[in-house]
Structures are given as C-alpha cells and as structure tokens.
CSV table of C-alpha atoms and ligand atoms in Angstrom, one decimal:
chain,number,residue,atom,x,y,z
A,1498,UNK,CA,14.3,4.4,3.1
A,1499,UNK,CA,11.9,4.7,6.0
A,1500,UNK,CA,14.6,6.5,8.7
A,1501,UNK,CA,15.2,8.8,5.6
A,1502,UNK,CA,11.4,9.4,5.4
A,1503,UNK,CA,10.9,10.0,8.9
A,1504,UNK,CA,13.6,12.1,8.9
A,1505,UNK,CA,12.3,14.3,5.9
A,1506,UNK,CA,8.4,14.3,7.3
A,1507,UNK,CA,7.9,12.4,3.9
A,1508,UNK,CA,6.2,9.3,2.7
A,1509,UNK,CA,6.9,6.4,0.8
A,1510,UNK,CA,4.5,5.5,-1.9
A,1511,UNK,CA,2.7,1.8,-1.8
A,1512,UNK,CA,0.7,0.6,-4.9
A,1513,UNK,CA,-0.8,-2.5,-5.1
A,1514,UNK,CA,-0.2,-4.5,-8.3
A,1515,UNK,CA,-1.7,-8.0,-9.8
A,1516,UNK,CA,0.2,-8.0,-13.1
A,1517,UNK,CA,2.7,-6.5,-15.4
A,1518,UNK,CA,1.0,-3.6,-17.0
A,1519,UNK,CA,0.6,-2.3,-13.0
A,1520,UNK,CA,4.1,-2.8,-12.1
A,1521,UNK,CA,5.4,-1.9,-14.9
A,1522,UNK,CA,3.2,1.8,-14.6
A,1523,UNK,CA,4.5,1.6,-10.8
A,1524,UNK,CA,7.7,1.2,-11.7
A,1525,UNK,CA,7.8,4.4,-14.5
A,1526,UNK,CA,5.8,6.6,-12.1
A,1527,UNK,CA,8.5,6.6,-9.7
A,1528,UNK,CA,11.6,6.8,-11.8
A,1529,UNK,CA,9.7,9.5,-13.9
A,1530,UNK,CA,10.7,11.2,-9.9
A,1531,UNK,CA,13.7,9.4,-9.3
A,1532,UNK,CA,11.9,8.5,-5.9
A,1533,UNK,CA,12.0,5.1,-4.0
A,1534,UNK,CA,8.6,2.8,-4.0
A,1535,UNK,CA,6.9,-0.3,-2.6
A,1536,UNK,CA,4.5,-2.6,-4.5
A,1537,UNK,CA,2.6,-4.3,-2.8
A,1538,UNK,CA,0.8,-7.5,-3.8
A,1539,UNK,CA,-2.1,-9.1,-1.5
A,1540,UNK,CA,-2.4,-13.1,-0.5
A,1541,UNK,CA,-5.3,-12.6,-3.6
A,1542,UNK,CA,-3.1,-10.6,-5.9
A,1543,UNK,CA,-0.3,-13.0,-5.2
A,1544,UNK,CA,-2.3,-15.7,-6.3
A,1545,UNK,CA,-3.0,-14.5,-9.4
A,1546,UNK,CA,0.5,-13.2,-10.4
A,1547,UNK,CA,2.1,-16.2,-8.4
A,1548,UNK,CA,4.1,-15.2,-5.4
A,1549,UNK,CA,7.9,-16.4,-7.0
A,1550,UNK,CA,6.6,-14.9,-10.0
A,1551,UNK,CA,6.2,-11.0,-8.6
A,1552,UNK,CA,9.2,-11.2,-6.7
A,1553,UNK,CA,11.7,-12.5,-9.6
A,1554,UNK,CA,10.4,-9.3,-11.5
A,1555,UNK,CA,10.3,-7.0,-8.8
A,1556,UNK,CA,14.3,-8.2,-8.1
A,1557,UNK,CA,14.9,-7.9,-12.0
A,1558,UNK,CA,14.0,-4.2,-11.9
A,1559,UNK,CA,16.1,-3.8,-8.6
A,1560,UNK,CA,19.2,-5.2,-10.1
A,1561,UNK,CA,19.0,-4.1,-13.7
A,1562,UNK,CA,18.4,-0.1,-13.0
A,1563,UNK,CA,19.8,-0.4,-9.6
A,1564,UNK,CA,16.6,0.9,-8.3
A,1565,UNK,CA,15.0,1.0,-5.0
A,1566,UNK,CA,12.2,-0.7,-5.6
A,1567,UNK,CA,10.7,-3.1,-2.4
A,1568,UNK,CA,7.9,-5.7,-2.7
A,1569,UNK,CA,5.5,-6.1,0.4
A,1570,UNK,CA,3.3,-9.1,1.0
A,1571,UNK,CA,0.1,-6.9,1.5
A,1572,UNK,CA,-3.0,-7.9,4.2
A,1573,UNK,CA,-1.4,-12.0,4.7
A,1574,UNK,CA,-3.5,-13.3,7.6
A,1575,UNK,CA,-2.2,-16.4,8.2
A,1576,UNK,CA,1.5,-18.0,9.2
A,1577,UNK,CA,2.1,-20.0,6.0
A,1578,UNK,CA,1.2,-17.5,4.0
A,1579,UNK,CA,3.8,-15.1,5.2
A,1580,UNK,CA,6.6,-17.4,5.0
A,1581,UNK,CA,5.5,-18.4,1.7
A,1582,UNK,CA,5.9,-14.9,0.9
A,1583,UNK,CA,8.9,-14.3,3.0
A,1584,UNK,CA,10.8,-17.8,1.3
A,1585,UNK,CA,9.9,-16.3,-1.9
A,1586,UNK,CA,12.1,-12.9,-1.0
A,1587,UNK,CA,9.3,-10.6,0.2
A,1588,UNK,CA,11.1,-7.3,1.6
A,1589,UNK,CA,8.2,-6.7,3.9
A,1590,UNK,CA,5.0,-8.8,5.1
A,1591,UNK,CA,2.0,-7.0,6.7
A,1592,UNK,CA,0.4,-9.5,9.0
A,1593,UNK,CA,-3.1,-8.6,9.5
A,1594,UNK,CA,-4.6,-10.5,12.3
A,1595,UNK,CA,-6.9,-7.0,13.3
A,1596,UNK,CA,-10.2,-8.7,12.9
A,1597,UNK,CA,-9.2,-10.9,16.1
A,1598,UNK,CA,-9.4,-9.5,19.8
A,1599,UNK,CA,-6.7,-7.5,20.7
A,1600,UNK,CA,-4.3,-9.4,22.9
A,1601,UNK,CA,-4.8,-12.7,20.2
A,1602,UNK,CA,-3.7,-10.2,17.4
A,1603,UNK,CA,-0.6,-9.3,19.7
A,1604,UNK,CA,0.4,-12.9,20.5
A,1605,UNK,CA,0.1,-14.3,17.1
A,1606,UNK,CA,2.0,-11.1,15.5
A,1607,UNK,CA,5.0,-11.9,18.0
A,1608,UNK,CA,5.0,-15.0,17.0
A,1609,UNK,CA,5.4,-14.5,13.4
A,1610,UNK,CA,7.5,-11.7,13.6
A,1611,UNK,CA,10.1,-14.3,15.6
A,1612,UNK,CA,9.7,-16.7,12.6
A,1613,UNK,CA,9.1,-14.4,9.4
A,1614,UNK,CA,13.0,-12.8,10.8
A,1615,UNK,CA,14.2,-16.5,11.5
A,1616,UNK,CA,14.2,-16.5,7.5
A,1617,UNK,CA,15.3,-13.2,6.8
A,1618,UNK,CA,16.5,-10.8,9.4
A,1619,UNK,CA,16.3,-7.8,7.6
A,1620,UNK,CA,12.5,-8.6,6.5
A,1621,UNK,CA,10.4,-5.7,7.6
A,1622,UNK,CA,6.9,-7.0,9.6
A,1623,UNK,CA,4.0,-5.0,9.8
A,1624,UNK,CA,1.1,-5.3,12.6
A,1625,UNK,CA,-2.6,-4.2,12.4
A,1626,UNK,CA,-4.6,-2.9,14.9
A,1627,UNK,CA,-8.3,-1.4,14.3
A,1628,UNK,CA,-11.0,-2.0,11.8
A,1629,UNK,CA,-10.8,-0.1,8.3
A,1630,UNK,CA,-13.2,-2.6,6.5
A,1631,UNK,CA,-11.8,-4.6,3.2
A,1632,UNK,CA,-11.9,-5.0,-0.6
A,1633,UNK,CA,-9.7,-2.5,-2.6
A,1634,UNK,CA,-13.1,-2.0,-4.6
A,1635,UNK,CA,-15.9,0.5,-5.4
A,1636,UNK,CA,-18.4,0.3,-2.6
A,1637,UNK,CA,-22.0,1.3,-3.1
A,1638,UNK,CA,-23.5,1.4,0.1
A,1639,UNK,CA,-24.5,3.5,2.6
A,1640,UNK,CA,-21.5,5.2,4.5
A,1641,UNK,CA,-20.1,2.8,7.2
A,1642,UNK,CA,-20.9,3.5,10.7
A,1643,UNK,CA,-17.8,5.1,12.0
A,1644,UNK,CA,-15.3,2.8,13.9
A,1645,UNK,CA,-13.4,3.6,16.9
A,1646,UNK,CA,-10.1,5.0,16.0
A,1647,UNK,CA,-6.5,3.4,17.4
A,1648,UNK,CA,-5.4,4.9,20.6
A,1649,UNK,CA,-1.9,6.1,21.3
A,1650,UNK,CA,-1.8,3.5,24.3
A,1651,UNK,CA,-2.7,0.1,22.4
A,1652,UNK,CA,-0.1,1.2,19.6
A,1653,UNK,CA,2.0,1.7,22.3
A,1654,UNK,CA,1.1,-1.7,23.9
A,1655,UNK,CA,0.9,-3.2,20.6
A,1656,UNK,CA,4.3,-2.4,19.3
A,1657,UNK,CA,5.7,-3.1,23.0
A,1658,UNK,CA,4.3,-6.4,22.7
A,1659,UNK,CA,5.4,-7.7,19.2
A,1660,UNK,CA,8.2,-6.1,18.1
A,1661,UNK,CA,6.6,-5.2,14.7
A,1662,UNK,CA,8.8,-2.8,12.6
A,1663,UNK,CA,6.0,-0.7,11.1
A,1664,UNK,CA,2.3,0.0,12.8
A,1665,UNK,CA,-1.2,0.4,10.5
A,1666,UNK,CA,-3.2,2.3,13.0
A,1667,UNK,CA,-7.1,2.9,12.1
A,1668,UNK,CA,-7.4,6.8,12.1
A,1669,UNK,CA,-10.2,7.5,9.9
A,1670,UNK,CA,-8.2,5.6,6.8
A,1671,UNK,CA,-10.9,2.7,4.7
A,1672,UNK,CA,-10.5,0.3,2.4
A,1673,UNK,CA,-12.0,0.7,-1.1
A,1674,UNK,CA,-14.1,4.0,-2.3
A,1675,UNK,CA,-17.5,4.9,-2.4
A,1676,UNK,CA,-18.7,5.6,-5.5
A,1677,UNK,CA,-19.4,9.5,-4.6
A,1678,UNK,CA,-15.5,9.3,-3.8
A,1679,UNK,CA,-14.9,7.7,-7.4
A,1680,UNK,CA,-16.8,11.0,-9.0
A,1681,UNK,CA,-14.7,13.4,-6.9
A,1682,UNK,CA,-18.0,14.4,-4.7
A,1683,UNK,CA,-16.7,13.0,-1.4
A,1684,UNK,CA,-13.4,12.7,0.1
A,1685,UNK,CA,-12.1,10.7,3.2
A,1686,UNK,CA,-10.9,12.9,6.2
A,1687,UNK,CA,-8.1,11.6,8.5
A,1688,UNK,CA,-7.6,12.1,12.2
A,1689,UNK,CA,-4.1,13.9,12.1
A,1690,UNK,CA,-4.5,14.4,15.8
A,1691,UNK,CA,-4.9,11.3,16.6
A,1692,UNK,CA,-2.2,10.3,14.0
A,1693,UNK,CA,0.3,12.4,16.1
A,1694,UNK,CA,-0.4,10.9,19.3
A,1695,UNK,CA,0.1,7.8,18.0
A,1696,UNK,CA,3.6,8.5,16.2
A,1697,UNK,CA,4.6,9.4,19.4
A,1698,UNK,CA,3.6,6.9,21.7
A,1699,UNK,CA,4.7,3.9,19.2
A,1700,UNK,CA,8.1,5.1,17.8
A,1701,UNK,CA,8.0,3.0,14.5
A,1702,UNK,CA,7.4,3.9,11.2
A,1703,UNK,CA,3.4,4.1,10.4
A,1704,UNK,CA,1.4,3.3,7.7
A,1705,UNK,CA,-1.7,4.8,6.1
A,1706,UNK,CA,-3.7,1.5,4.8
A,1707,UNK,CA,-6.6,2.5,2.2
A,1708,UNK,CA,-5.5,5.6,0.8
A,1709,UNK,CA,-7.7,5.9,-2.4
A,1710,UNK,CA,-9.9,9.0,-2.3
A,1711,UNK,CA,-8.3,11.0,0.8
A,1712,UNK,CA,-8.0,14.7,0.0
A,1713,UNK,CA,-5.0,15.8,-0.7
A,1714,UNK,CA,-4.7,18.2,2.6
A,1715,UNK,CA,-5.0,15.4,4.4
A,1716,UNK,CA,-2.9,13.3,3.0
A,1717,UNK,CA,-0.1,16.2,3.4
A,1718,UNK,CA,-1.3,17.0,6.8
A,1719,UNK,CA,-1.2,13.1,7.5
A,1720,UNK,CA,2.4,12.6,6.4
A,1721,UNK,CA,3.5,15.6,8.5
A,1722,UNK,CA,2.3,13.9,11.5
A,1723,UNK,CA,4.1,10.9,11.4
A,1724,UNK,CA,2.5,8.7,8.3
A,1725,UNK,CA,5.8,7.3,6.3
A,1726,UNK,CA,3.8,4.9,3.7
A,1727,UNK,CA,0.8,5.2,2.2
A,1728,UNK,CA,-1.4,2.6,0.4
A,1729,UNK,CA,-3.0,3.1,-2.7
A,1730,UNK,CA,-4.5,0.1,-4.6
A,1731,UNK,CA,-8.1,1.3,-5.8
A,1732,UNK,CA,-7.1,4.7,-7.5
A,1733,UNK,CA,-4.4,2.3,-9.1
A,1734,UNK,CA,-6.9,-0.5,-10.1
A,1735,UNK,CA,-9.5,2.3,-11.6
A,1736,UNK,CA,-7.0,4.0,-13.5
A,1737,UNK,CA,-6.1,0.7,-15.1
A,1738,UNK,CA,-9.9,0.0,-16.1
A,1739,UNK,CA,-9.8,3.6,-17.6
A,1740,UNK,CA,-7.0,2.9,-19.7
A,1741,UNK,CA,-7.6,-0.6,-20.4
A,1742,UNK,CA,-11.5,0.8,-22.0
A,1743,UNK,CA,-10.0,3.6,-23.6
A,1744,UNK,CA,-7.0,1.3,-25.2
A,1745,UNK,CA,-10.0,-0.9,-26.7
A,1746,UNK,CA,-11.9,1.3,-27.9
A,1747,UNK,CA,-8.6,3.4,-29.5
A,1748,UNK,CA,-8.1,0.1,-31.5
A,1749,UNK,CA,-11.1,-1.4,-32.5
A,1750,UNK,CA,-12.6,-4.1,-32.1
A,1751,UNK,CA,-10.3,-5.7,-34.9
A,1752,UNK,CA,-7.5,-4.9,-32.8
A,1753,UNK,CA,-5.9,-8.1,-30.5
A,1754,UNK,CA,-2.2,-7.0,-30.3
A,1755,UNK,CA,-1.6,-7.0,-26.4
A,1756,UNK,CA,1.3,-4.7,-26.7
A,1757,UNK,CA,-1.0,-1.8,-29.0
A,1758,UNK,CA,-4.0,-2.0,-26.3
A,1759,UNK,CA,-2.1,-2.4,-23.0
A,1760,UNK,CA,-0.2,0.7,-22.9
A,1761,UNK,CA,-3.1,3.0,-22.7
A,1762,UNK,CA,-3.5,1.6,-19.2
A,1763,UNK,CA,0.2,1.9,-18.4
A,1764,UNK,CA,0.2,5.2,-18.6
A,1765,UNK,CA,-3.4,5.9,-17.2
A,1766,UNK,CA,-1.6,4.2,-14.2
A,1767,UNK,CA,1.6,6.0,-14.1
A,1768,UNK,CA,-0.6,9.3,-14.2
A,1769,UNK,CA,-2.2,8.2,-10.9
A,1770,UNK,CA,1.2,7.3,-9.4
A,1771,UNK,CA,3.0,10.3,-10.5
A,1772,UNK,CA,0.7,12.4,-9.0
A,1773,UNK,CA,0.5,10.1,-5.6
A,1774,UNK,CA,4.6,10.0,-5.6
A,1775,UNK,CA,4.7,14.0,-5.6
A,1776,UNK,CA,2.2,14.5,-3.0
A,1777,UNK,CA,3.6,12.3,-0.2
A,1778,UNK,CA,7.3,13.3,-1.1
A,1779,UNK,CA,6.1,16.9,-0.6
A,1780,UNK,CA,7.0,17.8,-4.8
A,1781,UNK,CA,5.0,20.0,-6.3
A,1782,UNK,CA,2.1,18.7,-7.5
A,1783,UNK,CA,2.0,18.9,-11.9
A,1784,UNK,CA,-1.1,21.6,-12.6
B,371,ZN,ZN1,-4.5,-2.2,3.3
C-alpha cells in the first residue's frame, strides 16, 4: 500500500481510535471510498481498548470484508511495549524515542527494529526524529516557540542507522490544536521544502504526525512532496464529542439505549474521515 502510494504521490490515511464507535466510523469512511486505511491506537489508547482487544477487531474487519485495513501501535516509547503490541499482531509500531539525544534515539530504534522483525518480519517500524510536542488535545496556550525542523542529513543518517521502514520527520507538523485552530481561525503551515529534501535524502516512506488543523493546501502540497501517511487523531476525537452531545441531546435525557445515542457520533466521525480520505488520495473533495 505504501510503494503504491509513493508511486501515485498519494497518502494513506491514519486515524487514531480508542473504542468501537471510532473504528467503526474509520472503518465506513474509507469503504464509503473504497480506499485502504490505518488505525492507529497509542500505548494510552491501547490501554483503554486493551491491545489483543483492538487487534482481534481490526483482523475481524480485514477477514470478513476482505478489506485493507492495518492497525499501527501509535507513539510506543518503550521495548516491551512494542512487542506487547507486535505479539498481539500489530501491522506497524512507531517507536518514538525523539525526546532523547539524537544518536540514543538511533541506537535504541536499531535495536528494536532487530527485535520488533525477530517476531514478525513483515511488521513495519517507524522512527522519530524532532520535537512536534504531545497530547492529541485542544491546547490553549500561547503558540509554541517554533522548533528546529528535521534536516535532510539526520533523516538521512537516521534511516542509515536503524533500518526503520517509515521516517516522522518534524517539518512544521504539531500535535494537538489550538483552540483558534478548533474555530477555523488558524491553520498549521508545513515546510514542503524541507519535506522534499528530506524524501530524497531518506528514501523511505514518510509520515506526517499531528495532522489535525493543517490547511488543506498544505496538506496536498505535503503529499506531493513525499508525505505517504498522515495522522489525524484530534479532528477524529472532536468530531466524536460533537456527535456524542448532539446524540444526547437528540434523545433526551430519558434516553439510555447505547445503540440510539452512539451513532450520531459515528457518523460525525465518518464525516471527518471522508473528507480526510479524499484529500490525501487526491479525490475531489464533497462541496
Ligand atoms: Zn503522532
């Protein structure tokens, strides 16, 4: 799927998910395209939906529509928790050591790359480098002082050195949105530059981590350059508040029926998705 993406200048969709009603909007969104997806669950998201748990569904939906659907271990930052993930059947694992010093990040990501593909060979393993701050979540503070981007030459160096599949390079990408982001008012700019030079100088796939609230030329212009997968988690998790308040308040506060209240936020989800899905597969987006 990722050859075929670089091939196409395209992207493949990744949306995080900590339950059913998000997998299950995932899941809709992208055969509503017939396009492939990743979900992706972090070590905090896998906690809550249990790490077995997400994997037996997400392989249930593979094998029962045939579907190409993948399930990433999202942001694991240590060993055990990535062979946890990967002994659970985990397609792809990012390691995230970026908040150590460079050459520790490198050593420790060759390390578990060697032992995440001692379990399963064709497991995919993704390596960090650069600081795009954390939490998936609405952020009310002042603007963070800008960080230094990834240069072509550690990505080079960095994939050299680990053997990592897939690269998350910083390039003007955050996690989480402001809340001027959340009303529309502001809107995160990439480096596409800087994205090119660093396509080139790694050769692997890259990802775009913290999508939520880029504009939408950017997001194209991004993909063109060389960006084949693109995280979105906090569009996804404030499209299922949305539809989770307006599923209440459609029913009541008599109403307790799960299955009456729930799919209000299914398809406030599957709205977000669609409209992610089409961009980064270069469909036109719906009006
Ligand atoms: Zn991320």
């Amino acid at each position: 799927m990722l050859q075929e993406a670089q091939k196409t200048q395209s992207a493949l969709g990744h949306f995080n998910v900590s339950d059913l009603v998000q997998l299950k909007a995932v899941f809709e969104a992208a055969r509503d395209l017939n396009l492939p997806v990743l979900v992706g669950a972090s070590e905090g998201e896998r906690e809550f939906a249990g790490t077995r748990q997400l994997a037996a569904l997400v392989k249930s939906l593979r094998e029962e529509f045939e579907y190409p659907i993948f399930l990433n271990a999202d942001h694991t930052h240590s060993l055990p928790k990535a062979l946890e993930a990967a002994k659970a059947g985990f397609d792809s694992i990012v390691y995230d050591l970026s908040a150590l010093p460079f050459e520790e990040n490198a050593r420790q990501t060759r390390a578990a790359v060697e032992a995440l593909k001692s379990i399963n060979p064709s497991m995919l393993v993704e390596g960090e480098i650069g600081d795009i701050g954390t939490g998936s979540t609405i952020h009310d503070d002042a603007p963070r002082a800008p960080q230094p981007l990834t240069t072509a030459s550690e990505a080079r160096q960095f994939v050299a050195e680990t053997g990592v599949d897939v690269l998350a390079p910083a390039v003007g990408n955050s996690h989480g949105m402001r809340k001027s982001m959340v009303t529309g008012h502001e809107k995160k700019h990439l480096n596409i530059e800087r994205i090119r030079e660093i396509k080139a100088a790694a050769g692997v796939p890259l990802t775009l981590h913290g999508g939520s609230g880029t504009s939408d030329e950017d997001f194209v212009a991004a993909v063109h350059a060389g960006i084949n997968i693109v995280h979105i988690n906090t569009e996804v998790r404030l499209a299922w508040r949305h539809g989770l308040e307006q599923g209440l308040a459609a029913g009541g506060k008599d109403e307790v029926v799960p299955y009456k209240i729930l799919p209000y936020a299914v398809e406030s989800i599957r709205e977000v998705v669609g409209g992610r899905l089409r961009l980064f597969s270069n469909l036109p987006v719906a009006a």
